[in-house]
PDB file of C-alpha atoms and ligand atoms in Angstrom:
ATOM      1  CA  MET R   1     126.742 -13.086 125.910  1.00 53.00           C
ATOM      2  CA  PRO R   2     129.159 -12.340 128.800  1.00 59.00           C
ATOM      3  CA  HIS R   3     128.002  -9.625 131.133  1.00 62.00           C
ATOM      4  CA  ASP R   4     129.778  -6.328 130.383  1.00 71.00           C
ATOM      5  CA  PRO R   5     130.565  -4.810 133.820  1.00 71.00           C
ATOM      6  CA  LYS R   6     129.771  -1.332 132.434  1.00 84.00           C
ATOM      7  CA  VAL R   7     126.217  -2.327 131.580  1.00 87.00           C
ATOM      8  CA  LEU R   8     123.950  -1.680 134.561  1.00 88.00           C
ATOM      9  CA  ASP R   9     121.864  -4.478 135.974  1.00 87.00           C
ATOM     10  CA  HIS R  10     118.366  -3.237 135.266  1.00 89.00           C
ATOM     11  CA  GLU R  11     116.591  -3.846 132.002  1.00 89.00           C
ATOM     12  CA  TYR R  12     113.240  -2.540 130.767  1.00 91.00           C
ATOM     13  CA  ASP R  13     111.645  -3.954 127.657  1.00 92.00           C
ATOM     14  CA  GLY R  14     115.041  -5.127 126.509  1.00 89.00           C
ATOM     15  CA  ILE R  15     116.593  -1.694 126.973  1.00 91.00           C
ATOM     16  CA  GLN R  16     119.707  -1.644 129.103  1.00 89.00           C
ATOM     17  CA  GLU R  17     121.670   1.275 130.405  1.00 89.00           C
ATOM     18  CA  PHE R  18     125.371   1.820 129.958  1.00 88.00           C
ATOM     19  CA  ASP R  19     127.188   3.240 132.996  1.00 87.00           C
ATOM     20  CA  ASN R  20     128.580   6.390 131.444  1.00 85.00           C
ATOM     21  CA  PRO R  21     129.183   9.107 134.048  1.00 86.00           C
ATOM     22  CA  THR R  22     129.590  12.754 133.040  1.00 89.00           C
ATOM     23  CA  PRO R  23     133.300  13.510 132.709  1.00 92.00           C
ATOM     24  CA  GLY R  24     135.191  15.281 135.437  1.00 94.00           C
ATOM     25  CA  TRP R  25     135.889  18.395 133.367  1.00 96.00           C
ATOM     26  CA  TRP R  26     132.164  18.800 132.796  1.00 95.00           C
ATOM     27  CA  HIS R  27     131.535  18.786 136.535  1.00 95.00           C
ATOM     28  CA  PHE R  28     134.410  21.165 137.009  1.00 96.00           C
ATOM     29  CA  LEU R  29     132.927  23.712 134.567  1.00 97.00           C
ATOM     30  CA  PHE R  30     129.454  23.238 136.008  1.00 96.00           C
ATOM     31  CA  TYR R  31     130.573  24.160 139.534  1.00 96.00           C
ATOM     32  CA  LEU R  32     132.916  26.855 138.264  1.00 97.00           C
ATOM     33  CA  PHE R  33     130.031  28.652 136.551  1.00 97.00           C
ATOM     34  CA  ILE R  34     127.872  28.393 139.656  1.00 97.00           C
ATOM     35  CA  VAL R  35     130.625  30.083 141.634  1.00 96.00           C
ATOM     36  CA  PHE R  36     131.135  32.646 138.844  1.00 95.00           C
ATOM     37  CA  SER R  37     127.425  33.477 138.703  1.00 95.00           C
ATOM     38  CA  PHE R  38     127.439  34.076 142.439  1.00 93.00           C
ATOM     39  CA  PHE R  39     130.242  36.642 142.216  1.00 89.00           C
ATOM     40  CA  TYR R  40     128.793  38.166 139.042  1.00 87.00           C
ATOM     41  CA  THR R  41     125.434  38.706 140.724  1.00 87.00           C
ATOM     42  CA  VAL R  42     126.981  40.221 143.821  1.00 86.00           C
ATOM     43  CA  LEU R  43     129.166  42.565 141.756  1.00 80.00           C
ATOM     44  CA  ALA R  44     126.377  43.521 139.365  1.00 78.00           C
ATOM     45  CA  PHE R  45     124.111  44.579 142.233  1.00 77.00           C
ATOM     46  CA  ALA R  46     126.689  45.953 144.622  1.00 77.00           C
ATOM     47  CA  GLY R  47     128.343  47.972 141.840  1.00 72.00           C
ATOM     48  CA  SER R  48     131.535  46.793 140.242  1.00 73.00           C
ATOM     49  CA  PRO R  49     134.208  48.951 138.633  1.00 73.00           C
ATOM     50  CA  TYR R  50     134.200  46.445 135.755  1.00 74.00           C
ATOM     51  CA  LEU R  51     130.510  46.644 134.899  1.00 75.00           C
ATOM     52  CA  PRO R  52     128.696  49.784 133.718  1.00 78.00           C
ATOM     53  CA  THR R  53     126.303  51.038 136.381  1.00 79.00           C
ATOM     54  CA  PRO R  54     122.703  51.938 135.465  1.00 81.00           C
ATOM     55  CA  GLU R  55     123.750  55.593 135.833  1.00 84.00           C
ATOM     56  CA  ASP R  56     126.585  55.087 133.323  1.00 85.00           C
ATOM     57  CA  LYS R  57     124.202  53.521 130.846  1.00 88.00           C
ATOM     58  CA  HIS R  58     121.705  56.313 131.342  1.00 89.00           C
ATOM     59  CA  GLN R  59     124.423  58.907 130.777  1.00 87.00           C
ATOM     60  CA  THR R  60     125.631  57.128 127.612  1.00 89.00           C
ATOM     61  CA  GLU R  61     122.085  57.099 126.252  1.00 92.00           C
ATOM     62  CA  LYS R  62     121.552  60.769 127.067  1.00 90.00           C
ATOM     63  CA  ILE R  63     124.745  61.699 125.208  1.00 90.00           C
ATOM     64  CA  ALA R  64     123.784  59.541 122.225  1.00 90.00           C
ATOM     65  CA  ALA R  65     120.411  61.306 122.089  1.00 90.00           C
ATOM     66  CA  GLN R  66     122.135  64.678 122.301  1.00 91.00           C
ATOM     67  CA  LYS R  67     124.513  63.740 119.451  1.00 90.00           C
ATOM     68  CA  LYS R  68     121.479  63.249 117.237  1.00 90.00           C
ATOM     69  CA  LYS R  69     120.352  66.788 118.055  1.00 91.00           C
ATOM     70  CA  PHE R  70     123.749  68.165 117.033  1.00 93.00           C
ATOM     71  CA  GLU R  71     122.674  68.419 113.370  1.00 89.00           C
ATOM     72  CA  THR R  72     119.649  70.533 114.259  1.00 89.00           C
ATOM     73  CA  LEU R  73     121.643  72.876 116.489  1.00 92.00           C
ATOM     74  CA  PRO R  74     121.839  76.214 114.627  1.00 91.00           C
ATOM     75  CA  ASP R  75     125.255  77.554 113.617  1.00 93.00           C
ATOM     76  CA  LEU R  76     126.701  79.251 116.661  1.00 94.00           C
ATOM     77  CA  LEU R  77     128.896  82.327 116.886  1.00 95.00           C
ATOM     78  CA  PRO R  78     131.941  82.241 119.157  1.00 96.00           C
ATOM     79  CA  ASP R  79     130.869  85.377 121.007  1.00 96.00           C
ATOM     80  CA  ALA R  80     130.822  85.903 124.757  1.00 97.00           C
ATOM     81  CA  MET R  81     127.048  85.584 125.099  1.00 97.00           C
ATOM     82  CA  THR R  82     126.815  82.331 123.121  1.00 97.00           C
ATOM     83  CA  ILE R  83     129.667  80.729 125.052  1.00 98.00           C
ATOM     84  CA  ALA R  84     128.270  81.876 128.417  1.00 98.00           C
ATOM     85  CA  SER R  85     124.764  80.831 127.452  1.00 97.00           C
ATOM     86  CA  TYR R  86     125.586  77.276 126.366  1.00 97.00           C
ATOM     87  CA  SER R  87     127.608  76.760 129.538  1.00 97.00           C
ATOM     88  CA  LYS R  88     124.193  76.793 131.269  1.00 97.00           C
ATOM     89  CA  SER R  89     122.691  74.087 129.068  1.00 96.00           C
ATOM     90  CA  GLU R  90     122.888  70.822 130.958  1.00 94.00           C
ATOM     91  CA  PRO R  91     122.341  68.503 127.961  1.00 93.00           C
ATOM     92  CA  TRP R  92     124.909  70.319 125.805  1.00 96.00           C
ATOM     93  CA  MET R  93     127.413  70.387 128.645  1.00 96.00           C
ATOM     94  CA  ASP R  94     126.946  66.610 129.113  1.00 94.00           C
ATOM     95  CA  TYR R  95     127.621  66.247 125.413  1.00 95.00           C
ATOM     96  CA  ALA R  96     130.658  68.567 125.548  1.00 97.00           C
ATOM     97  CA  ALA R  97     131.991  66.604 128.531  1.00 96.00           C
ATOM     98  CA  SER R  98     132.127  63.529 126.306  1.00 94.00           C
ATOM     99  CA  VAL R  99     134.054  65.468 123.617  1.00 96.00           C
ATOM    100  CA  PHE R 100     136.394  66.764 126.321  1.00 97.00           C
ATOM    101  CA  ALA R 101     136.853  63.222 127.654  1.00 95.00           C
ATOM    102  CA  GLY R 102     137.770  62.029 124.171  1.00 94.00           C
ATOM    103  CA  ASN R 103     140.243  64.771 123.233  1.00 96.00           C
ATOM    104  CA  CYS R 104     141.420  66.851 126.153  1.00 97.00           C
ATOM    105  CA  VAL R 105     141.766  64.812 129.355  1.00 96.00           C
ATOM    106  CA  LEU R 106     145.144  63.435 128.367  1.00 95.00           C
ATOM    107  CA  CYS R 107     146.701  66.863 128.840  1.00 97.00           C
ATOM    108  CA  HIS R 108     144.174  68.680 131.034  1.00 97.00           C
ATOM    109  CA  GLY R 109     143.090  65.919 133.443  1.00 96.00           C
ATOM    110  CA  ALA R 110     139.752  64.138 133.731  1.00 94.00           C
ATOM    111  CA  GLU R 111     138.218  67.036 135.620  1.00 96.00           C
ATOM    112  CA  GLY R 112     140.218  69.818 133.981  1.00 97.00           C
ATOM    113  CA  GLY R 113     142.650  70.092 136.898  1.00 97.00           C
ATOM    114  CA  GLY R 114     145.618  70.109 134.518  1.00 96.00           C
ATOM    115  CA  ALA R 115     148.568  67.853 133.727  1.00 95.00           C
ATOM    116  CA  VAL R 116     150.735  68.698 130.716  1.00 95.00           C
ATOM    117  CA  GLY R 117     148.258  71.484 130.025  1.00 97.00           C
ATOM    118  CA  PRO R 118     147.224  74.113 132.550  1.00 97.00           C
ATOM    119  CA  ASN R 119     144.559  73.798 135.202  1.00 98.00           C
ATOM    120  CA  LEU R 120     141.273  74.950 133.623  1.00 98.00           C
ATOM    121  CA  THR R 121     139.371  75.177 136.899  1.00 97.00           C
ATOM    122  CA  ASP R 122     141.204  78.027 138.594  1.00 97.00           C
ATOM    123  CA  GLU R 123     140.985  81.798 138.277  1.00 97.00           C
ATOM    124  CA  PHE R 124     144.103  82.178 136.155  1.00 98.00           C
ATOM    125  CA  GLY R 125     144.739  81.938 132.437  1.00 97.00           C
ATOM    126  CA  LYS R 126     147.940  81.738 130.452  1.00 97.00           C
ATOM    127  CA  SER R 127     146.413  82.889 127.186  1.00 96.00           C
ATOM    128  CA  ILE R 128     142.961  83.645 128.507  1.00 97.00           C
ATOM    129  CA  LYS R 129     141.604  86.898 129.838  1.00 97.00           C
ATOM    130  CA  THR R 130     138.049  86.927 128.517  1.00 98.00           C
ATOM    131  CA  ILE R 131     135.595  84.149 127.806  1.00 98.00           C
ATOM    132  CA  GLU R 132     136.083  84.532 124.013  1.00 98.00           C
ATOM    133  CA  ASP R 133     139.791  83.829 124.474  1.00 98.00           C
ATOM    134  CA  ILE R 134     138.881  80.256 125.416  1.00 98.00           C
ATOM    135  CA  HIS R 135     137.472  79.758 121.945  1.00 98.00           C
ATOM    136  CA  MET R 136     140.484  81.390 120.335  1.00 98.00           C
ATOM    137  CA  VAL R 137     142.931  79.078 122.145  1.00 98.00           C
ATOM    138  CA  ILE R 138     140.955  75.894 121.399  1.00 98.00           C
ATOM    139  CA  GLN R 139     140.454  76.936 117.765  1.00 98.00           C
ATOM    140  CA  ASN R 140     144.050  78.005 117.040  1.00 97.00           C
ATOM    141  CA  GLY R 141     146.130  76.261 119.706  1.00 97.00           C
ATOM    142  CA  ALA R 142     148.839  77.881 121.822  1.00 96.00           C
ATOM    143  CA  ALA R 143     152.525  77.663 122.709  1.00 95.00           C
ATOM    144  CA  ALA R 144     153.566  76.618 119.197  1.00 94.00           C
ATOM    145  CA  GLY R 145     151.367  73.534 119.171  1.00 94.00           C
ATOM    146  CA  ALA R 146     151.948  72.360 122.754  1.00 96.00           C
ATOM    147  CA  MET R 147     148.244  73.094 122.928  1.00 97.00           C
ATOM    148  CA  PRO R 148     147.061  71.708 119.562  1.00 97.00           C
ATOM    149  CA  ALA R 149     144.733  73.714 117.301  1.00 97.00           C
ATOM    150  CA  TRP R 150     141.353  71.988 117.176  1.00 97.00           C
ATOM    151  CA  GLY R 151     139.767  74.203 114.541  1.00 96.00           C
ATOM    152  CA  GLN R 152     140.578  71.795 111.727  1.00 93.00           C
ATOM    153  CA  ARG R 153     139.866  68.608 113.674  1.00 94.00           C
ATOM    154  CA  LEU R 154     136.564  69.321 115.362  1.00 96.00           C
ATOM    155  CA  HIS R 155     133.278  70.697 114.075  1.00 96.00           C
ATOM    156  CA  PRO R 156     132.953  74.493 114.615  1.00 96.00           C
ATOM    157  CA  LYS R 157     129.977  73.878 116.893  1.00 97.00           C
ATOM    158  CA  ASP R 158     132.051  71.389 118.898  1.00 97.00           C
ATOM    159  CA  VAL R 159     134.735  74.025 119.426  1.00 98.00           C
ATOM    160  CA  ILE R 160     132.101  76.464 120.732  1.00 98.00           C
ATOM    161  CA  LEU R 161     130.449  73.889 123.005  1.00 98.00           C
ATOM    162  CA  LEU R 162     133.887  72.932 124.334  1.00 98.00           C
ATOM    163  CA  SER R 163     134.568  76.600 125.045  1.00 98.00           C
ATOM    164  CA  SER R 164     131.367  76.730 127.091  1.00 98.00           C
ATOM    165  CA  TYR R 165     132.441  73.562 128.870  1.00 98.00           C
ATOM    166  CA  VAL R 166     135.855  75.037 129.716  1.00 98.00           C
ATOM    167  CA  ALA R 167     134.129  78.235 130.906  1.00 98.00           C
ATOM    168  CA  LYS R 168     131.967  76.095 133.169  1.00 98.00           C
ATOM    169  CA  LEU R 169     134.999  74.297 134.633  1.00 98.00           C
ATOM    170  CA  ARG R 170     136.142  77.550 136.219  1.00 98.00           C
ATOM    171  CA  GLY R 171     135.519  77.460 139.950  1.00 96.00           C
ATOM    172  CA  THR R 172     135.024  73.688 140.143  1.00 97.00           C
ATOM    173  CA  SER R 173     137.181  71.586 142.485  1.00 96.00           C
ATOM    174  CA  PRO R 174     138.921  68.725 140.700  1.00 96.00           C
ATOM    175  CA  MET R 175     140.390  65.888 142.747  1.00 94.00           C
ATOM    176  CA  VAL R 176     143.778  66.611 141.203  1.00 92.00           C
ATOM    177  CA  GLY R 177     144.605  70.217 140.447  1.00 95.00           C
ATOM    178  CA  ILE R 178     147.994  71.641 139.502  1.00 96.00           C
ATOM    179  CA  ALA R 179     149.188  75.092 140.555  1.00 96.00           C
ATOM    180  CA  PRO R 180     147.667  78.098 138.778  1.00 96.00           C
ATOM    181  CA  GLU R 181     149.587  79.646 135.887  1.00 96.00           C
ATOM    182  CA  GLY R 182     149.161  83.005 134.188  1.00 96.00           C
ATOM    183  CA  GLU R 183     147.094  85.942 135.273  1.00 97.00           C
ATOM    184  CA  GLN R 184     143.738  86.542 136.903  1.00 98.00           C
ATOM    185  CA  MET R 185     140.957  86.285 134.300  1.00 98.00           C
ATOM    186  CA  GLU R 186     138.023  88.642 133.952  1.00 97.00           C
ATOM    187  CA  PRO R 187     134.720  87.423 135.351  1.00 97.00           C
ATOM    188  CA  TRP R 188     132.616  85.606 132.753  1.00 98.00           C
ATOM    189  CA  PRO R 189     129.515  87.470 131.618  1.00 97.00           C
ATOM    190  CA  ASP R 190     126.179  86.168 132.789  1.00 95.00           C
ATOM    191  CA  ALA R 191     123.822  84.866 130.141  1.00 96.00           C
ATOM    192  CA  PRO R 192     120.541  82.957 130.243  1.00 95.00           C
ATOM    193  CA  PRO R 193     120.592  79.363 129.042  1.00 95.00           C
ATOM    194  CA  PRO R 194     119.978  78.946 125.313  1.00 95.00           C
ATOM    195  CA  VAL R 195     116.384  78.731 124.124  1.00 88.00           C
ATOM    196  CA  GLU R 196     116.174  75.402 122.397  1.00 77.00           C
ATOM    197  CA  PRO R 197     113.465  74.314 120.010  1.00 67.00           C
ATOM    198  CA  GLU R 198     110.925  72.046 121.689  1.00 64.00           C
ATOM    199  CA  ALA R 199     111.629  68.354 121.152  1.00 56.00           C
ATOM    200  CA  ASP R 200     109.805  67.218 118.019  1.00 52.00           C
ATOM    201  CA  SER R 201     106.685  65.586 119.380  1.00 47.00           C
ATOM    202  CA  GLY R 202     105.555  64.356 115.981  1.00 45.00           C
ATOM    203  CA  ASP R 203     102.241  66.227 116.013  1.00 46.00           C
ATOM    204  CA  ALA R 204     103.504  69.394 114.353  1.00 45.00           C
ATOM    205  CA  GLY R 205     101.030  70.835 111.925  1.00 42.00           C
ATOM    206  CA  ASP R 206      97.682  70.048 113.487  1.00 43.00           C
ATOM    207  CA  GLY R 207      96.234  73.348 114.274  1.00 38.00           C
TER     208      GLY R 207
HETATM  209  C1  HEC B 301     148.797  67.501 123.780  1.00 75.99           C
HETATM  210  C2  HEC B 301     148.321  68.079 124.993  1.00 75.99           C
HETATM  211  C3  HEC B 301     147.058  68.888 124.954  1.00 75.99           C
HETATM  212  C4  HEC B 301     145.815  68.503 124.513  1.00 75.99           C
HETATM  213  C5  HEC B 301     145.409  67.155 123.914  1.00 75.99           C
HETATM  214  C6  HEC B 301     144.927  69.594 124.773  1.00 75.99           C
HETATM  215  N1  HEC B 301     145.597  70.626 125.347  1.00 75.99           N
HETATM  216 FE1  HEC B 301     144.831  72.401 125.903  1.00 75.99          FE
HETATM  217  N2  HEC B 301     146.678  73.052 126.427  1.00 75.99           N
HETATM  218  C7  HEC B 301     147.838  72.310 126.385  1.00 75.99           C
HETATM  219  C8  HEC B 301     148.941  73.125 126.821  1.00 75.99           C
HETATM  220  C9  HEC B 301     150.391  72.667 126.947  1.00 75.99           C
HETATM  221  C10 HEC B 301     148.425  74.388 127.084  1.00 75.99           C
HETATM  222  C11 HEC B 301     149.212  75.636 127.568  1.00 75.99           C
HETATM  223  C12 HEC B 301     149.649  76.416 126.393  1.00 75.99           C
HETATM  224  C13 HEC B 301     150.440  77.625 126.854  1.00 75.99           C
HETATM  225  O1  HEC B 301     151.527  77.431 127.382  1.00 75.99           O
HETATM  226  O2  HEC B 301     149.895  78.721 126.711  1.00 75.99           O
HETATM  227  C14 HEC B 301     146.993  74.300 126.835  1.00 75.99           C
HETATM  228  C15 HEC B 301     146.129  75.361 126.998  1.00 75.99           C
HETATM  229  C16 HEC B 301     144.750  75.260 126.899  1.00 75.99           C
HETATM  230  C17 HEC B 301     143.834  76.311 127.218  1.00 75.99           C
HETATM  231  C18 HEC B 301     144.230  77.695 127.694  1.00 75.99           C
HETATM  232  C19 HEC B 301     144.541  77.648 129.161  1.00 75.99           C
HETATM  233  C20 HEC B 301     145.196  78.902 129.650  1.00 75.99           C
HETATM  234  O3  HEC B 301     145.286  79.042 130.859  1.00 75.99           O
HETATM  235  O4  HEC B 301     145.649  79.715 128.827  1.00 75.99           O
HETATM  236  C21 HEC B 301     142.565  75.835 127.022  1.00 75.99           C
HETATM  237  C22 HEC B 301     141.263  76.552 127.241  1.00 75.99           C
HETATM  238  C23 HEC B 301     142.708  74.484 126.556  1.00 75.99           C
HETATM  239  N3  HEC B 301     144.036  74.155 126.482  1.00 75.99           N
HETATM  240  C24 HEC B 301     141.652  73.670 126.227  1.00 75.99           C
HETATM  241  C25 HEC B 301     141.790  72.416 125.641  1.00 75.99           C
HETATM  242  C26 HEC B 301     140.706  71.634 125.122  1.00 75.99           C
HETATM  243  C27 HEC B 301     139.252  72.027 125.175  1.00 75.99           C
HETATM  244  C28 HEC B 301     141.254  70.499 124.616  1.00 75.99           C
HETATM  245  C29 HEC B 301     140.544  69.353 123.901  1.00 75.99           C
HETATM  246  C30 HEC B 301     139.834  69.676 122.705  1.00 75.99           C
HETATM  247  C31 HEC B 301     142.684  70.570 124.828  1.00 75.99           C
HETATM  248  N4  HEC B 301     142.981  71.742 125.445  1.00 75.99           N
HETATM  249  C32 HEC B 301     143.580  69.577 124.480  1.00 75.99           C
HETATM  250  C33 HEC B 301     147.925  70.994 126.027  1.00 75.99           C
HETATM  251  C34 HEC B 301     146.899  70.239 125.473  1.00 75.99           C
END
């Protein structure tokens, strides 16, 4: 049998080895992924705008947990005390921030500083004088639909929690804020944070 130049010289127990190198594209991918993993690791630890940070994930989980509690939240009344009170509840305001992010930022800016819609962080209101007016505007809309009515689209409790969120935006400093419109609003009433039922610890009923 003529010697095939691709068959290597050594032979063990009649077993020979064919000279079959890994293809170039395989090497290319191999080194490409090593380089990729290097940058991925650096970005993952140094914080990349493309990867969720641990804080983002934590926030997402907190909001998901709060959404589960939404069902057990009692029916709320859109009165001044309820709106002022829930504006002091950190977990409900985190939840309301996510509803605001999903429905309102397009027109009111990520931080409520205003765009198409007015600045919600300043001391002035176009259709708002008292804290209850916030609920009325969100529920029914304003300016012939330029501000849409949310009463039919969102849950009544969502509209109230959003009102608390908007109340809480007053006096904050957004990065982008448009000029105030309307008239000076009344000060919001002070109210204690809502008393929420203790988290269900699973041992109810022994005692
Ligand atoms: C399509 C754009 C648009 C969207 C989306 C929108 N708004 Fe508005 N909003 C407006 C405009 C425009 C006004 C001003 C209406 C007027 O001229 O009185 C306004 C007014 C308001 C006001 C009264 C401000 C004032 O000074 O009188 C509040 C409060 C408000 N919006 C809250 C919200 C909330 C909460 C959401 C999300 C659920 C939302 N808006 C979504 C456009 C929008």
